[in-house]
Amino acid sequence: QVQLAESGGGSVQAGGSLSLSCAASRYTYSTYCMGWFRQTPGKEREGVAVIPKDGTTTYADSVKGRFTISRDNAKNTLYLQMNSLKPEDTAMYYCAAKPASWLSGSLSCYPDFGEYRNWGQGTQVTVSS
């Protein structure tokens, strides 16, 4: 099974920053597209940012210009740098993955939030005003 382990959550004041990390196995990292989702109590999980294998990134409108998704191939780790945090960013953040497909001559995924079904345990982010 796909195993993902998030870390880096915490509590910060509005305007502050946090950096989340997601460690994956070498197999998962090399054959799966990955991204970040978040969920608040009683709400459905929503996409935050994804980074397909071709390097294309997609962000939710609510985080564009503030969050940056990246990955370190040598460490098999996905990151989410979150700047200018707002109280509405408070949520449990989940690392997510899905199998890559052969697209445009490379193993990749469409740059959207669809069909991510493998999840880590989550890391809590709390932003106070």
CSV table of N, CA and C in Angstrom, one decimal:
chain,number,residue,atom,x,y,z
A,1,GLN,N,0.8,-1.2,0.0
A,1,GLN,CA,0.0,0.0,0.0
A,1,GLN,C,0.9,1.2,0.0
A,2,VAL,N,0.3,2.3,-0.5
A,2,VAL,CA,1.0,3.6,-0.5
A,2,VAL,C,1.0,4.1,0.9
A,3,GLN,N,2.2,4.6,1.3
A,3,GLN,CA,2.4,5.1,2.7
A,3,GLN,C,2.9,6.5,2.6
A,4,LEU,N,2.2,7.4,3.2
A,4,LEU,CA,2.6,8.8,3.2
A,4,LEU,C,2.6,9.3,4.7
A,5,ALA,N,3.6,10.1,5.0
A,5,ALA,CA,3.8,10.6,6.4
A,5,ALA,C,4.0,12.1,6.4
A,6,GLU,N,3.0,12.9,6.8
A,6,GLU,CA,3.1,14.3,6.9
A,6,GLU,C,3.7,14.8,8.2
A,7,SER,N,4.3,16.0,8.2
A,7,SER,CA,4.9,16.6,9.3
A,7,SER,C,5.0,18.1,9.1
A,8,GLY,N,5.2,18.8,10.2
A,8,GLY,CA,5.4,20.3,10.0
A,8,GLY,C,4.3,21.2,10.4
A,9,GLY,N,3.1,20.6,10.8
A,9,GLY,CA,2.0,21.4,11.2
A,9,GLY,C,2.3,22.0,12.5
A,10,GLY,N,1.4,23.0,12.9
A,10,GLY,CA,1.6,23.7,14.2
A,10,GLY,C,0.6,24.8,14.3
A,11,SER,N,0.8,25.7,15.3
A,11,SER,CA,0.0,26.8,15.5
A,11,SER,C,0.8,28.1,15.3
A,12,VAL,N,0.2,29.0,14.5
A,12,VAL,CA,0.9,30.3,14.2
A,12,VAL,C,-0.1,31.4,14.2
A,13,GLN,N,0.4,32.6,14.3
A,13,GLN,CA,-0.4,33.8,14.2
A,13,GLN,C,-0.7,34.1,12.7
A,14,ALA,N,-1.8,34.8,12.4
A,14,ALA,CA,-2.1,35.2,11.1
A,14,ALA,C,-0.9,36.0,10.5
A,15,GLY,N,-0.6,35.7,9.3
A,15,GLY,CA,0.6,36.4,8.6
A,15,GLY,C,1.8,35.6,8.8
A,16,GLY,N,1.8,34.5,9.6
A,16,GLY,CA,3.0,33.7,9.8
A,16,GLY,C,3.2,32.7,8.7
A,17,SER,N,4.2,31.8,8.9
A,17,SER,CA,4.5,30.8,7.9
A,17,SER,C,4.7,29.4,8.5
A,18,LEU,N,4.4,28.4,7.7
A,18,LEU,CA,4.7,27.0,8.1
A,18,LEU,C,5.2,26.3,6.8
A,19,SER,N,6.0,25.3,7.0
A,19,SER,CA,6.4,24.4,5.9
A,19,SER,C,6.0,23.0,6.3
A,20,LEU,N,5.2,22.4,5.4
A,20,LEU,CA,4.8,21.0,5.6
A,20,LEU,C,5.7,20.0,4.8
A,21,SER,N,5.9,18.8,5.3
A,21,SER,CA,6.7,17.8,4.6
A,21,SER,C,5.9,16.6,4.5
A,22,CYS,N,6.1,15.8,3.4
A,22,CYS,CA,5.4,14.5,3.2
A,22,CYS,C,6.5,13.5,2.7
A,23,ALA,N,6.8,12.6,3.6
A,23,ALA,CA,7.8,11.6,3.2
A,23,ALA,C,7.1,10.4,2.6
A,24,ALA,N,7.6,9.9,1.5
A,24,ALA,CA,7.0,8.8,0.7
A,24,ALA,C,8.1,7.8,0.4
A,25,SER,N,7.7,6.6,0.1
A,25,SER,CA,8.7,5.5,-0.3
A,25,SER,C,9.2,5.9,-1.7
A,26,ARG,N,10.3,5.4,-2.1
A,26,ARG,CA,10.9,5.7,-3.4
A,26,ARG,C,10.0,5.3,-4.5
A,27,TYR,N,9.3,4.1,-4.3
A,27,TYR,CA,8.4,3.6,-5.4
A,27,TYR,C,7.2,4.6,-5.5
A,28,THR,N,6.6,5.0,-4.4
A,28,THR,CA,5.5,5.8,-4.5
A,28,THR,C,5.9,7.2,-5.1
A,29,TYR,N,7.0,7.7,-4.7
A,29,TYR,CA,7.4,9.0,-5.1
A,29,TYR,C,7.7,9.0,-6.6
A,30,SER,N,8.2,8.0,-7.1
A,30,SER,CA,8.6,7.9,-8.5
A,30,SER,C,7.5,7.5,-9.5
A,31,THR,N,6.4,6.9,-9.0
A,31,THR,CA,5.4,6.4,-9.9
A,31,THR,C,4.0,7.0,-9.6
A,32,TYR,N,3.9,7.9,-8.6
A,32,TYR,CA,2.7,8.5,-8.2
A,32,TYR,C,2.8,10.1,-8.3
A,33,CYS,N,1.7,10.7,-8.7
A,33,CYS,CA,1.6,12.1,-8.7
A,33,CYS,C,1.2,12.5,-7.2
A,34,MET,N,1.6,13.6,-6.7
A,34,MET,CA,1.3,13.9,-5.4
A,34,MET,C,0.8,15.3,-5.2
A,35,GLY,N,0.2,15.6,-4.0
A,35,GLY,CA,-0.4,16.9,-3.7
A,35,GLY,C,-0.8,17.0,-2.3
A,36,TRP,N,-1.4,18.2,-2.0
A,36,TRP,CA,-1.8,18.5,-0.6
A,36,TRP,C,-3.3,18.8,-0.6
A,37,PHE,N,-4.0,18.3,0.3
A,37,PHE,CA,-5.4,18.6,0.5
A,37,PHE,C,-5.6,19.0,2.0
A,38,ARG,N,-6.8,19.6,2.3
A,38,ARG,CA,-7.0,20.0,3.7
A,38,ARG,C,-8.5,19.8,4.0
A,39,GLN,N,-8.8,19.6,5.3
A,39,GLN,CA,-10.1,19.4,5.7
A,39,GLN,C,-10.4,20.0,7.1
A,40,THR,N,-11.5,20.7,7.3
A,40,THR,CA,-11.9,21.2,8.6
A,40,THR,C,-13.0,20.4,9.1
A,41,PRO,N,-13.2,20.4,10.4
A,41,PRO,CA,-14.3,19.6,11.1
A,41,PRO,C,-15.6,19.7,10.4
A,42,GLY,N,-16.2,18.6,10.0
A,42,GLY,CA,-17.6,18.7,9.4
A,42,GLY,C,-17.6,19.1,8.0
A,43,LYS,N,-16.4,19.3,7.4
A,43,LYS,CA,-16.4,19.7,6.0
A,43,LYS,C,-15.7,18.6,5.1
A,44,GLU,N,-16.0,18.7,3.8
A,44,GLU,CA,-15.3,17.7,2.9
A,44,GLU,C,-13.9,18.2,2.6
A,45,ARG,N,-13.1,17.2,2.3
A,45,ARG,CA,-11.7,17.5,2.0
A,45,ARG,C,-11.6,18.2,0.7
A,46,GLU,N,-10.7,19.2,0.6
A,46,GLU,CA,-10.6,20.0,-0.6
A,46,GLU,C,-9.1,20.1,-1.0
A,47,GLY,N,-8.9,20.2,-2.3
A,47,GLY,CA,-7.5,20.3,-2.8
A,47,GLY,C,-6.9,21.6,-2.5
A,48,VAL,N,-5.6,21.6,-2.2
A,48,VAL,CA,-4.8,22.8,-1.9
A,48,VAL,C,-3.8,23.0,-3.1
A,49,ALA,N,-3.0,22.0,-3.4
A,49,ALA,CA,-2.0,22.1,-4.4
A,49,ALA,C,-1.6,20.7,-4.9
A,50,VAL,N,-1.3,20.6,-6.1
A,50,VAL,CA,-0.8,19.3,-6.7
A,50,VAL,C,0.4,19.6,-7.6
A,51,ILE,N,1.3,18.7,-7.7
A,51,ILE,CA,2.4,18.8,-8.5
A,51,ILE,C,2.6,17.5,-9.3
A,52,PRO,N,2.1,17.5,-10.5
A,52,PRO,CA,2.3,16.3,-11.4
A,52,PRO,C,3.7,16.0,-11.7
A,53,LYS,N,4.0,14.9,-12.2
A,53,LYS,CA,5.4,14.5,-12.5
A,53,LYS,C,6.1,15.4,-13.5
A,54,ASP,N,5.4,16.1,-14.4
A,54,ASP,CA,6.0,16.9,-15.4
A,54,ASP,C,6.4,18.3,-14.8
A,55,GLY,N,6.1,18.5,-13.5
A,55,GLY,CA,6.5,19.8,-12.9
A,55,GLY,C,5.4,20.8,-12.9
A,56,THR,N,4.3,20.6,-13.6
A,56,THR,CA,3.2,21.5,-13.5
A,56,THR,C,2.6,21.6,-12.2
A,57,THR,N,2.3,22.8,-11.7
A,57,THR,CA,1.6,22.9,-10.4
A,57,THR,C,0.3,23.5,-10.5
A,58,THR,N,-0.6,23.1,-9.7
A,58,THR,CA,-2.0,23.7,-9.6
A,58,THR,C,-2.4,24.0,-8.2
A,59,TYR,N,-2.9,25.2,-8.0
A,59,TYR,CA,-3.2,25.7,-6.7
A,59,TYR,C,-4.7,26.0,-6.6
A,60,ALA,N,-5.3,25.8,-5.4
A,60,ALA,CA,-6.6,26.3,-5.2
A,60,ALA,C,-6.6,27.9,-5.2
A,61,ASP,N,-7.6,28.5,-5.7
A,61,ASP,CA,-7.6,30.0,-5.8
A,61,ASP,C,-7.3,30.6,-4.5
A,62,SER,N,-7.8,30.0,-3.4
A,62,SER,CA,-7.7,30.6,-2.1
A,62,SER,C,-6.2,30.7,-1.6
A,63,VAL,N,-5.3,29.9,-2.2
A,63,VAL,CA,-3.9,29.9,-1.7
A,63,VAL,C,-2.9,30.4,-2.7
A,64,LYS,N,-3.4,30.7,-3.9
A,64,LYS,CA,-2.4,31.2,-4.9
A,64,LYS,C,-1.7,32.4,-4.5
A,65,GLY,N,-0.4,32.4,-4.7
A,65,GLY,CA,0.4,33.5,-4.3
A,65,GLY,C,0.9,33.5,-2.9
A,66,ARG,N,0.4,32.5,-2.1
A,66,ARG,CA,0.8,32.4,-0.7
A,66,ARG,C,1.4,31.0,-0.4
A,67,PHE,N,1.0,30.0,-1.1
A,67,PHE,CA,1.5,28.6,-0.9
A,67,PHE,C,2.3,28.2,-2.1
A,68,THR,N,3.3,27.4,-1.8
A,68,THR,CA,4.2,26.9,-2.9
A,68,THR,C,4.4,25.4,-2.6
A,69,ILE,N,4.0,24.6,-3.6
A,69,ILE,CA,4.3,23.1,-3.5
A,69,ILE,C,5.6,22.8,-4.3
A,70,SER,N,6.3,21.9,-3.7
A,70,SER,CA,7.6,21.5,-4.3
A,70,SER,C,8.0,20.1,-3.9
A,71,ARG,N,9.0,19.5,-4.5
A,71,ARG,CA,9.4,18.2,-4.1
A,71,ARG,C,10.9,18.1,-4.3
A,72,ASP,N,11.5,17.2,-3.4
A,72,ASP,CA,12.9,17.0,-3.4
A,72,ASP,C,13.0,15.5,-3.9
A,73,ASN,N,13.5,15.3,-5.1
A,73,ASN,CA,13.5,13.9,-5.6
A,73,ASN,C,14.6,13.1,-4.9
A,74,ALA,N,15.6,13.7,-4.4
A,74,ALA,CA,16.7,12.9,-3.7
A,74,ALA,C,16.2,12.4,-2.4
A,75,LYS,N,15.3,13.1,-1.8
A,75,LYS,CA,14.7,12.7,-0.5
A,75,LYS,C,13.4,12.1,-0.5
A,76,ASN,N,12.8,11.9,-1.7
A,76,ASN,CA,11.5,11.4,-1.9
A,76,ASN,C,10.5,12.1,-1.0
A,77,THR,N,10.5,13.4,-1.0
A,77,THR,CA,9.7,14.2,-0.1
A,77,THR,C,9.0,15.3,-0.8
A,78,LEU,N,7.7,15.5,-0.4
A,78,LEU,CA,6.9,16.6,-1.0
A,78,LEU,C,6.8,17.7,0.1
A,79,TYR,N,6.8,18.9,-0.3
A,79,TYR,CA,6.7,20.0,0.6
A,79,TYR,C,5.6,21.0,0.2
A,80,LEU,N,5.1,21.7,1.2
A,80,LEU,CA,4.2,22.8,1.0
A,80,LEU,C,4.6,23.9,1.9
A,81,GLN,N,5.1,25.0,1.3
A,81,GLN,CA,5.5,26.2,2.0
A,81,GLN,C,4.3,27.1,2.0
A,82,MET,N,3.9,27.4,3.2
A,82,MET,CA,2.7,28.3,3.4
A,82,MET,C,3.1,29.6,4.1
A,83,ASN,N,2.9,30.7,3.3
A,83,ASN,CA,3.2,32.0,3.8
A,83,ASN,C,1.9,32.8,3.9
A,84,SER,N,2.0,33.9,4.6
A,84,SER,CA,0.9,34.8,4.8
A,84,SER,C,-0.4,34.1,5.2
A,85,LEU,N,-0.2,33.2,6.2
A,85,LEU,CA,-1.3,32.4,6.6
A,85,LEU,C,-2.5,33.2,7.2
A,86,LYS,N,-3.7,32.7,6.9
A,86,LYS,CA,-4.9,33.3,7.4
A,86,LYS,C,-5.7,32.3,8.3
A,87,PRO,N,-6.5,32.9,9.1
A,87,PRO,CA,-7.3,32.0,10.0
A,87,PRO,C,-8.1,30.9,9.2
A,88,GLU,N,-8.6,31.3,8.0
A,88,GLU,CA,-9.3,30.3,7.2
A,88,GLU,C,-8.5,29.2,6.6
A,89,ASP,N,-7.2,29.3,6.8
A,89,ASP,CA,-6.3,28.2,6.4
A,89,ASP,C,-6.2,27.1,7.5
A,90,THR,N,-6.8,27.3,8.6
A,90,THR,CA,-6.8,26.4,9.7
A,90,THR,C,-7.5,25.1,9.2
A,91,ALA,N,-6.8,24.0,9.3
A,91,ALA,CA,-7.4,22.7,8.8
A,91,ALA,C,-6.4,21.6,9.1
A,92,MET,N,-6.8,20.4,8.9
A,92,MET,CA,-6.0,19.2,8.9
A,92,MET,C,-5.5,19.1,7.5
A,93,TYR,N,-4.2,19.1,7.3
A,93,TYR,CA,-3.6,19.0,6.0
A,93,TYR,C,-3.1,17.6,5.7
A,94,TYR,N,-3.5,17.1,4.5
A,94,TYR,CA,-3.1,15.7,4.1
A,94,TYR,C,-2.3,15.7,2.9
A,95,CYS,N,-1.3,14.9,2.9
A,95,CYS,CA,-0.5,14.5,1.7
A,95,CYS,C,-1.3,13.5,0.9
A,96,ALA,N,-1.3,13.6,-0.4
A,96,ALA,CA,-2.1,12.7,-1.2
A,96,ALA,C,-1.3,12.2,-2.4
A,97,ALA,N,-1.7,11.1,-2.9
A,97,ALA,CA,-1.0,10.6,-4.1
A,97,ALA,C,-2.0,9.7,-5.0
A,98,LYS,N,-1.7,9.7,-6.2
A,98,LYS,CA,-2.4,8.8,-7.2
A,98,LYS,C,-1.4,8.3,-8.2
A,99,PRO,N,-1.7,7.1,-8.8
A,99,PRO,CA,-0.8,6.6,-9.9
A,99,PRO,C,-0.7,7.5,-11.1
A,100,ALA,N,0.5,7.7,-11.5
A,100,ALA,CA,0.7,8.5,-12.7
A,100,ALA,C,0.4,7.7,-14.0
A,101,SER,N,0.1,8.4,-15.0
A,101,SER,CA,-0.3,7.8,-16.3
A,101,SER,C,0.7,8.3,-17.4
A,102,TRP,N,0.6,7.6,-18.5
A,102,TRP,CA,1.5,8.1,-19.6
A,102,TRP,C,0.8,9.2,-20.4
A,103,LEU,N,1.3,10.4,-20.2
A,103,LEU,CA,0.7,11.6,-20.8
A,103,LEU,C,1.8,12.4,-21.4
A,104,SER,N,1.6,12.8,-22.7
A,104,SER,CA,2.5,13.7,-23.4
A,104,SER,C,3.9,13.2,-23.4
A,105,GLY,N,4.1,11.9,-23.5
A,105,GLY,CA,5.4,11.3,-23.6
A,105,GLY,C,6.1,11.1,-22.3
A,106,SER,N,5.4,11.2,-21.2
A,106,SER,CA,6.1,11.0,-19.9
A,106,SER,C,5.1,10.5,-18.9
A,107,LEU,N,5.6,10.0,-17.8
A,107,LEU,CA,4.7,9.5,-16.7
A,107,LEU,C,4.3,10.7,-15.9
A,108,SER,N,3.0,11.0,-15.9
A,108,SER,CA,2.5,12.2,-15.3
A,108,SER,C,1.0,12.1,-14.9
A,109,CYS,N,0.4,13.2,-14.5
A,109,CYS,CA,-1.0,13.3,-14.2
A,109,CYS,C,-1.5,14.6,-14.8
A,110,TYR,N,-2.8,14.7,-15.0
A,110,TYR,CA,-3.4,15.9,-15.3
A,110,TYR,C,-3.3,16.9,-14.1
A,111,PRO,N,-3.1,18.2,-14.4
A,111,PRO,CA,-2.9,19.2,-13.3
A,111,PRO,C,-4.3,19.6,-12.7
A,112,ASP,N,-4.9,18.6,-12.0
A,112,ASP,CA,-6.2,18.9,-11.3
A,112,ASP,C,-6.2,18.1,-10.0
A,113,PHE,N,-7.3,18.3,-9.3
A,113,PHE,CA,-7.4,17.6,-8.0
A,113,PHE,C,-8.2,16.3,-8.0
A,114,GLY,N,-8.5,15.8,-9.1
A,114,GLY,CA,-9.3,14.6,-9.2
A,114,GLY,C,-8.5,13.3,-8.9
A,115,GLU,N,-9.3,12.4,-8.4
A,115,GLU,CA,-8.9,11.0,-8.2
A,115,GLU,C,-7.7,10.8,-7.3
A,116,TYR,N,-7.4,11.6,-6.4
A,116,TYR,CA,-6.4,11.4,-5.3
A,116,TYR,C,-7.1,10.6,-4.2
A,117,ARG,N,-6.7,9.4,-4.0
A,117,ARG,CA,-7.4,8.5,-3.1
A,117,ARG,C,-6.4,7.9,-2.1
A,118,ASN,N,-5.2,8.2,-2.1
A,118,ASN,CA,-4.2,7.7,-1.1
A,118,ASN,C,-3.8,8.8,-0.2
A,119,TRP,N,-4.0,8.6,1.1
A,119,TRP,CA,-3.8,9.7,2.0
A,119,TRP,C,-2.8,9.4,3.2
A,120,GLY,N,-2.2,10.4,3.7
A,120,GLY,CA,-1.4,10.3,4.9
A,120,GLY,C,-2.3,10.5,6.1
A,121,GLN,N,-1.8,10.5,7.3
A,121,GLN,CA,-2.6,10.6,8.5
A,121,GLN,C,-3.0,12.1,8.8
A,122,GLY,N,-2.3,13.0,8.2
A,122,GLY,CA,-2.6,14.4,8.3
A,122,GLY,C,-1.8,15.1,9.4
A,123,THR,N,-1.6,16.4,9.2
A,123,THR,CA,-0.9,17.2,10.2
A,123,THR,C,-1.8,18.5,10.4
A,124,GLN,N,-2.0,18.9,11.6
A,124,GLN,CA,-2.9,20.0,11.9
A,124,GLN,C,-2.2,21.3,11.8
A,125,VAL,N,-2.9,22.3,11.1
A,125,VAL,CA,-2.4,23.6,11.0
A,125,VAL,C,-3.5,24.6,11.6
A,126,THR,N,-3.1,25.4,12.5
A,126,THR,CA,-4.0,26.3,13.2
A,126,THR,C,-3.4,27.7,13.1
A,127,VAL,N,-4.3,28.6,12.6
A,127,VAL,CA,-3.9,30.0,12.4
A,127,VAL,C,-4.8,30.9,13.2
A,128,SER,N,-4.3,31.6,14.1
A,128,SER,CA,-5.1,32.5,15.0
A,128,SER,C,-4.9,33.9,14.5
A,129,SER,N,-6.0,34.7,14.8
A,129,SER,CA,-5.9,36.1,14.4
A,129,SER,C,-5.2,37.0,15.4
